[in-house]
Amino acid sequence: MAGSSSRGAALLRALRGAGSRPRRGDGTRHLSSCGILATLQPPKRPPAAPAWGLQPPARTFLNLAAPRLGGKRMEYGEARVLGYSMEQMYNVVANVESYQHFVPWCKSSKILSCRKGLTRAELEVGFAPLVERYVSEISLTPQHQIRAVCNDSRIFSHLETLWRFSPGLPGQPDTCTLDFYVSFEFKSILHSHLANLFFDEVVKQMVTAFERWAEKTYGPQTDVHPQKCLQAARCM
């Protein structure tokens, strides 16, 4: 599990670096934020090879590609500069019980136990024709990082989510950089045929859903002009 987490951190660092290579005309749109998107396809390696070996991205991190089917681990990473503070976005992600109100396809979310730095939550996600209920172990580093690992799942052999919060535009504490990384793998080939649906309807919509909930919670965000985002990315 530590290897998977370090891979997520490596992808997030790569995303931050991709900000200095903007590409126009890719059709990507984000509310009033600007962002960097990336998708990594499953590695073309024999089954005996480590599942977390990175495959070099094709062309540019700004391209989105649909994941392949076949029961292999899939990964997705995204970085956005948002007009909310680190504390505000951390609080939105850490409030697991609110997920049922806005996270794509989340039917219910409740806290099972909570102690300093570690929370156990039960989530129910429904995407036809399945409804999946699982327990997520969530480790929290206040205002900096939230990591969730799925346990006791019937259809997922692996599901890990990593959120990181860092300063946004220079001199603007009411902005932050939000890094999102997720990796998942279905247990069977039968379930893996849901990969494209899960990828398109849940994974790719995740950051936008949290951004919209932040707006509902805190009001309109500080204007984050794309040019300012690019200038900040070049300084990172």
CSV table of N, CA and C in Angstrom, one decimal, residues 8 57 86 104 111 113 134 153 160 178 197 205 220:
chain,number,residue,atom,x,y,z
A,8,GLY,N,1.1,7.8,-6.1
A,8,GLY,CA,0.2,8.9,-6.2
A,8,GLY,C,0.9,10.2,-6.0
A,57,PRO,N,3.5,8.9,-20.2
A,57,PRO,CA,2.3,9.4,-20.8
A,57,PRO,C,2.5,9.7,-22.2
A,86,MET,N,-6.9,26.7,1.6
A,86,MET,CA,-6.5,25.3,1.9
A,86,MET,C,-7.5,24.7,3.0
A,104,PRO,N,-20.7,12.1,-6.9
A,104,PRO,CA,-21.4,11.3,-8.0
A,104,PRO,C,-21.7,9.9,-7.5
A,111,ILE,N,-20.1,7.9,9.3
A,111,ILE,CA,-18.8,7.6,10.0
A,111,ILE,C,-19.1,6.4,11.0
A,113,SER,N,-16.3,5.1,13.0
A,113,SER,CA,-15.5,5.4,14.1
A,113,SER,C,-14.5,6.6,13.8
A,134,TYR,N,-19.0,-0.4,1.0
A,134,TYR,CA,-17.7,-0.7,1.5
A,134,TYR,C,-17.2,0.2,2.6
A,153,SER,N,-14.6,-4.7,0.2
A,153,SER,CA,-15.4,-4.5,-1.0
A,153,SER,C,-15.6,-5.8,-1.8
A,160,GLU,N,-8.1,3.4,-3.9
A,160,GLU,CA,-7.4,4.4,-3.1
A,160,GLU,C,-7.5,5.8,-3.6
A,178,LEU,N,-5.4,22.3,-5.4
A,178,LEU,CA,-6.0,21.0,-5.0
A,178,LEU,C,-5.5,19.9,-6.0
A,197,LEU,N,-17.6,3.2,-17.2
A,197,LEU,CA,-18.7,3.9,-16.5
A,197,LEU,C,-18.3,4.5,-15.3
A,205,GLN,N,-15.6,13.2,-12.6
A,205,GLN,CA,-16.5,14.2,-12.1
A,205,GLN,C,-16.2,14.6,-10.7
A,220,PRO,N,-19.5,32.0,-3.6
A,220,PRO,CA,-18.6,32.1,-4.8
A,220,PRO,C,-17.2,32.2,-4.4
